[in-house]
PDB file of C-alpha atoms in Angstrom:
ATOM      1  CA  MET A   5     111.804 178.625  77.169  1.00 82.00           C
ATOM      2  CA  GLU A   6     109.547 175.642  77.461  1.00 95.00           C
ATOM      3  CA  LEU A   7     107.493 176.985  80.262  1.00 97.00           C
ATOM      4  CA  ASP A   8     106.317 179.909  78.057  1.00 96.00           C
ATOM      5  CA  GLU A   9     105.204 177.364  75.447  1.00 97.00           C
ATOM      6  CA  LEU A  10     102.852 175.716  77.843  1.00 98.00           C
ATOM      7  CA  VAL A  11      99.192 176.434  77.706  1.00 98.00           C
ATOM      8  CA  VAL A  12      97.770 177.941  80.836  1.00 98.00           C
ATOM      9  CA  GLU A  13      94.188 176.677  81.685  1.00 98.00           C
ATOM     10  CA  ALA A  14      91.978 175.631  84.579  1.00 98.00           C
ATOM     11  CA  PRO A  15      92.450 171.883  85.583  1.00 98.00           C
ATOM     12  CA  HIS A  16      90.419 169.307  83.853  1.00 98.00           C
ATOM     13  CA  SER A  17      87.811 167.401  85.566  1.00 98.00           C
ATOM     14  CA  MET A  18      88.865 164.247  87.552  1.00 98.00           C
ATOM     15  CA  ASP A  19      85.850 162.471  86.075  1.00 97.00           C
ATOM     16  CA  GLY A  20      86.839 159.039  84.860  1.00 97.00           C
ATOM     17  CA  TYR A  21      90.310 159.165  86.463  1.00 98.00           C
ATOM     18  CA  SER A  22      91.912 155.990  87.746  1.00 97.00           C
ATOM     19  CA  ARG A  23      95.527 155.165  88.193  1.00 96.00           C
ATOM     20  CA  ALA A  24      94.658 151.858  86.389  1.00 97.00           C
ATOM     21  CA  LYS A  25      94.257 153.964  83.368  1.00 98.00           C
ATOM     22  CA  PHE A  26      98.068 154.462  83.350  1.00 98.00           C
ATOM     23  CA  PRO A  27      99.552 150.905  83.148  1.00 97.00           C
ATOM     24  CA  HIS A  28     102.813 151.422  85.072  1.00 94.00           C
ATOM     25  CA  TRP A  29     105.774 149.302  85.998  1.00 96.00           C
ATOM     26  CA  ALA A  30     105.796 147.655  82.637  1.00 97.00           C
ATOM     27  CA  ILE A  31     108.246 145.046  81.719  1.00 97.00           C
ATOM     28  CA  GLN A  32     111.242 146.832  80.070  1.00 97.00           C
ATOM     29  CA  TRP A  33     113.344 143.678  79.234  1.00 93.00           C
ATOM     30  CA  GLY A  34     113.636 140.176  80.497  1.00 94.00           C
ATOM     31  CA  MET A  35     112.071 140.303  83.981  1.00 94.00           C
ATOM     32  CA  CYS A  36     113.014 143.913  84.626  1.00 97.00           C
ATOM     33  CA  ASP A  37     109.962 146.143  85.101  1.00 98.00           C
ATOM     34  CA  THR A  38     110.154 149.971  85.123  1.00 98.00           C
ATOM     35  CA  ARG A  39     110.593 150.144  88.904  1.00 98.00           C
ATOM     36  CA  GLU A  40     113.560 147.913  88.915  1.00 98.00           C
ATOM     37  CA  VAL A  41     115.222 149.741  86.034  1.00 98.00           C
ATOM     38  CA  VAL A  42     114.897 153.114  88.010  1.00 98.00           C
ATOM     39  CA  LEU A  43     116.156 151.447  91.176  1.00 98.00           C
ATOM     40  CA  ALA A  44     119.298 150.307  89.358  1.00 97.00           C
ATOM     41  CA  ARG A  45     119.683 153.577  87.538  1.00 98.00           C
ATOM     42  CA  ASP A  46     119.351 155.965  90.374  1.00 98.00           C
ATOM     43  CA  GLY A  47     121.066 153.790  93.081  1.00 98.00           C
ATOM     44  CA  ALA A  48     124.733 153.153  93.948  1.00 98.00           C
ATOM     45  CA  ASP A  49     126.215 149.543  94.124  1.00 98.00           C
ATOM     46  CA  VAL A  50     122.789 148.021  93.316  1.00 98.00           C
ATOM     47  CA  VAL A  51     122.690 144.304  93.322  1.00 98.00           C
ATOM     48  CA  GLN A  52     119.818 142.551  91.516  1.00 97.00           C
ATOM     49  CA  ASP A  53     118.604 139.088  91.870  1.00 97.00           C
ATOM     50  CA  GLU A  54     117.809 136.630  89.085  1.00 96.00           C
ATOM     51  CA  GLN A  55     114.283 138.269  88.803  1.00 96.00           C
ATOM     52  CA  CYS A  56     115.914 141.662  88.515  1.00 97.00           C
ATOM     53  CA  ARG A  57     114.771 142.845  92.094  1.00 97.00           C
ATOM     54  CA  ALA A  58     117.175 145.078  93.877  1.00 97.00           C
ATOM     55  CA  ILE A  59     118.367 143.235  96.814  1.00 97.00           C
ATOM     56  CA  ALA A  60     121.064 145.667  97.911  1.00 98.00           C
ATOM     57  CA  GLY A  61     122.262 149.174  97.231  1.00 98.00           C
ATOM     58  CA  THR A  62     122.142 152.775  98.384  1.00 98.00           C
ATOM     59  CA  TRP A  63     119.896 155.534  97.227  1.00 98.00           C
ATOM     60  CA  VAL A  64     119.824 159.250  97.933  1.00 98.00           C
ATOM     61  CA  SER A  65     116.493 160.669  97.929  1.00 98.00           C
ATOM     62  CA  VAL A  66     116.724 163.972  95.836  1.00 97.00           C
ATOM     63  CA  TYR A  67     113.510 165.468  97.427  1.00 98.00           C
ATOM     64  CA  ASP A  68     114.864 165.388 100.950  1.00 97.00           C
ATOM     65  CA  ASP A  69     118.345 164.265 100.927  1.00 97.00           C
ATOM     66  CA  LYS A  70     117.647 160.993 102.856  1.00 98.00           C
ATOM     67  CA  VAL A  71     120.092 158.174 102.287  1.00 98.00           C
ATOM     68  CA  LEU A  72     118.155 154.787 101.867  1.00 98.00           C
ATOM     69  CA  THR A  73     119.776 151.535 102.272  1.00 98.00           C
ATOM     70  CA  ALA A  74     116.921 149.176 101.252  1.00 97.00           C
ATOM     71  CA  ALA A  75     114.823 148.971  98.116  1.00 97.00           C
ATOM     72  CA  SER A  76     111.701 148.773 100.304  1.00 96.00           C
ATOM     73  CA  GLN A  77     112.490 152.217 101.596  1.00 96.00           C
ATOM     74  CA  VAL A  78     112.460 153.689  98.027  1.00 98.00           C
ATOM     75  CA  ASP A  79     109.441 154.842  96.058  1.00 98.00           C
ATOM     76  CA  ILE A  80     109.593 155.620  92.285  1.00 98.00           C
ATOM     77  CA  ASP A  81     107.937 159.065  91.925  1.00 98.00           C
ATOM     78  CA  HIS A  82     106.240 160.137  88.654  1.00 98.00           C
ATOM     79  CA  MET A  83     107.594 163.674  88.508  1.00 98.00           C
ATOM     80  CA  VAL A  84     104.334 164.787  87.089  1.00 98.00           C
ATOM     81  CA  PRO A  85     101.947 162.862  89.107  1.00 98.00           C
ATOM     82  CA  LEU A  86      99.411 160.700  87.090  1.00 98.00           C
ATOM     83  CA  ALA A  87      96.470 162.683  88.542  1.00 98.00           C
ATOM     84  CA  VAL A  88      98.086 165.867  87.569  1.00 98.00           C
ATOM     85  CA  ALA A  89      98.652 164.642  84.098  1.00 98.00           C
ATOM     86  CA  TRP A  90      95.074 163.719  83.806  1.00 98.00           C
ATOM     87  CA  ARG A  91      93.878 167.229  84.904  1.00 98.00           C
ATOM     88  CA  SER A  92      96.384 168.601  82.293  1.00 98.00           C
ATOM     89  CA  GLY A  93      95.429 166.788  79.227  1.00 98.00           C
ATOM     90  CA  ALA A  94      96.064 163.082  79.802  1.00 98.00           C
ATOM     91  CA  ASP A  95      92.272 162.584  80.125  1.00 98.00           C
ATOM     92  CA  GLY A  96      92.280 162.820  76.228  1.00 98.00           C
ATOM     93  CA  TRP A  97      95.046 160.269  75.716  1.00 98.00           C
ATOM     94  CA  ASP A  98      94.677 156.668  74.747  1.00 98.00           C
ATOM     95  CA  THR A  99      95.945 153.876  76.967  1.00 97.00           C
ATOM     96  CA  ALA A 100      99.043 153.384  74.988  1.00 98.00           C
ATOM     97  CA  LYS A 101     100.165 157.119  75.493  1.00 98.00           C
ATOM     98  CA  ARG A 102      99.200 156.939  79.152  1.00 98.00           C
ATOM     99  CA  LYS A 103     101.390 153.798  79.540  1.00 98.00           C
ATOM    100  CA  ALA A 104     104.317 155.558  77.841  1.00 98.00           C
ATOM    101  CA  PHE A 105     104.051 158.480  80.156  1.00 98.00           C
ATOM    102  CA  ALA A 106     103.874 156.288  83.320  1.00 98.00           C
ATOM    103  CA  ASN A 107     106.906 154.229  82.221  1.00 98.00           C
ATOM    104  CA  ASP A 108     108.985 157.081  80.656  1.00 98.00           C
ATOM    105  CA  LEU A 109     112.624 156.216  81.079  1.00 97.00           C
ATOM    106  CA  GLU A 110     113.803 158.521  78.504  1.00 96.00           C
ATOM    107  CA  HIS A 111     112.860 161.876  80.122  1.00 96.00           C
ATOM    108  CA  SER A 112     112.875 163.030  83.618  1.00 93.00           C
ATOM    109  CA  GLN A 113     109.547 161.517  84.575  1.00 97.00           C
ATOM    110  CA  LEU A 114     110.623 158.800  87.089  1.00 98.00           C
ATOM    111  CA  VAL A 115     112.761 159.394  90.021  1.00 97.00           C
ATOM    112  CA  ALA A 116     113.763 157.164  92.999  1.00 98.00           C
ATOM    113  CA  VAL A 117     112.982 159.090  96.397  1.00 98.00           C
ATOM    114  CA  SER A 118     111.976 158.304  99.895  1.00 98.00           C
ATOM    115  CA  ALA A 119     108.673 156.909 100.455  1.00 96.00           C
ATOM    116  CA  ALA A 120     107.986 159.719 103.011  1.00 96.00           C
ATOM    117  CA  SER A 121     108.564 162.434 100.423  1.00 97.00           C
ATOM    118  CA  ASN A 122     106.653 160.513  97.781  1.00 97.00           C
ATOM    119  CA  ARG A 123     103.746 160.229 100.050  1.00 97.00           C
ATOM    120  CA  SER A 124     103.950 163.897 101.101  1.00 97.00           C
ATOM    121  CA  LYS A 125     103.943 165.005  97.467  1.00 98.00           C
ATOM    122  CA  ALA A 126     101.127 162.564  96.578  1.00 97.00           C
ATOM    123  CA  ASP A 127      99.356 164.140  93.537  1.00 97.00           C
ATOM    124  CA  LYS A 128     100.300 167.690  94.167  1.00 98.00           C
ATOM    125  CA  SER A 129     101.673 170.250  91.665  1.00 98.00           C
ATOM    126  CA  PRO A 130     104.368 172.798  92.585  1.00 98.00           C
ATOM    127  CA  ASP A 131     102.043 175.373  93.874  1.00 98.00           C
ATOM    128  CA  ALA A 132     101.039 172.795  96.525  1.00 98.00           C
ATOM    129  CA  TRP A 133     104.155 170.994  97.184  1.00 98.00           C
ATOM    130  CA  ARG A 134     107.907 171.483  96.778  1.00 98.00           C
ATOM    131  CA  PRO A 135     110.865 169.210  97.550  1.00 98.00           C
ATOM    132  CA  PRO A 136     112.059 170.032 101.120  1.00 97.00           C
ATOM    133  CA  ALA A 137     115.674 170.043  99.705  1.00 97.00           C
ATOM    134  CA  LEU A 138     115.846 173.526  98.334  1.00 96.00           C
ATOM    135  CA  GLY A 139     118.931 172.675  96.385  1.00 96.00           C
ATOM    136  CA  TYR A 140     116.764 170.517  94.204  1.00 97.00           C
ATOM    137  CA  TRP A 141     114.216 173.131  93.197  1.00 98.00           C
ATOM    138  CA  CYS A 142     116.057 174.087  90.022  1.00 98.00           C
ATOM    139  CA  THR A 143     116.220 170.541  88.911  1.00 97.00           C
ATOM    140  CA  TYR A 144     112.592 169.763  89.941  1.00 98.00           C
ATOM    141  CA  SER A 145     111.151 172.783  88.238  1.00 98.00           C
ATOM    142  CA  ARG A 146     113.205 172.061  84.961  1.00 98.00           C
ATOM    143  CA  ALA A 147     112.177 168.437  85.051  1.00 98.00           C
ATOM    144  CA  TRP A 148     108.487 169.112  85.765  1.00 98.00           C
ATOM    145  CA  THR A 149     108.450 171.805  82.873  1.00 98.00           C
ATOM    146  CA  ASP A 150     110.150 169.464  80.509  1.00 98.00           C
ATOM    147  CA  ILE A 151     107.849 166.617  80.960  1.00 98.00           C
ATOM    148  CA  LYS A 152     104.828 168.931  80.599  1.00 98.00           C
ATOM    149  CA  HIS A 153     106.323 170.224  77.349  1.00 98.00           C
ATOM    150  CA  VAL A 154     107.193 166.783  76.041  1.00 98.00           C
ATOM    151  CA  TYR A 155     103.764 165.510  76.574  1.00 98.00           C
ATOM    152  CA  GLY A 156     101.884 168.668  75.556  1.00 98.00           C
ATOM    153  CA  LEU A 157     100.294 169.050  78.956  1.00 98.00           C
ATOM    154  CA  SER A 158      98.851 172.395  80.347  1.00 98.00           C
ATOM    155  CA  VAL A 159      99.548 174.194  83.524  1.00 98.00           C
ATOM    156  CA  THR A 160      97.459 176.223  85.900  1.00 98.00           C
ATOM    157  CA  GLU A 161      98.352 179.931  86.813  1.00 98.00           C
ATOM    158  CA  PRO A 162      99.303 179.123  90.334  1.00 98.00           C
ATOM    159  CA  GLU A 163     101.560 176.098  89.013  1.00 98.00           C
ATOM    160  CA  LYS A 164     103.166 178.277  86.370  1.00 98.00           C
ATOM    161  CA  ALA A 165     103.916 180.825  89.139  1.00 98.00           C
ATOM    162  CA  ALA A 166     105.419 178.407  91.392  1.00 98.00           C
ATOM    163  CA  LEU A 167     107.541 177.063  88.588  1.00 98.00           C
ATOM    164  CA  VAL A 168     108.848 180.565  87.880  1.00 98.00           C
ATOM    165  CA  GLU A 169     109.809 181.056  91.450  1.00 97.00           C
ATOM    166  CA  MET A 170     111.524 177.704  91.585  1.00 98.00           C
ATOM    167  CA  LEU A 171     113.251 178.261  88.182  1.00 97.00           C
ATOM    168  CA  ASP A 172     114.767 181.467  89.685  1.00 97.00           C
ATOM    169  CA  THR A 173     116.858 179.503  91.971  1.00 97.00           C
ATOM    170  CA  CYS A 174     118.863 178.206  89.011  1.00 97.00           C
ATOM    171  CA  ALA A 175     122.279 179.526  88.789  1.00 84.00           C
TER     172      ALA A 175
END
């Protein structure tokens, strides 16, 4: 199991941390940046303008089951927040790796959610915040664990305990 392969250690210092050290919303193709790609991927009936901006569509926030009808209501959440990544080992990465992490469309790192749930989560790990939608706990904990595994990030003891509890909800 991926969780068992993660190094358990105390969080690294936040010294030197800045969101700017994780260049995000990079151009993926044409005029489409990472945010617009996730909006199109995670929404239904999404219409984009000539600059790739979502101008219509519907999104269901998996964190709190809210239905969103405007892109302005949607935040793109980093499943493993940038600050958590920093405290878990990204403090030793170069800018290219941090940019890849912040714009990762291949793994479960980016998800369209309500602005309210994203702000509630902020830079908290699962021991401090869990999605209000209990039915999403299994997916959330699997995605969190996978991202940490893919990027070789560590977990804290409380974080691991919370992930185990959430993984126990998987059928």
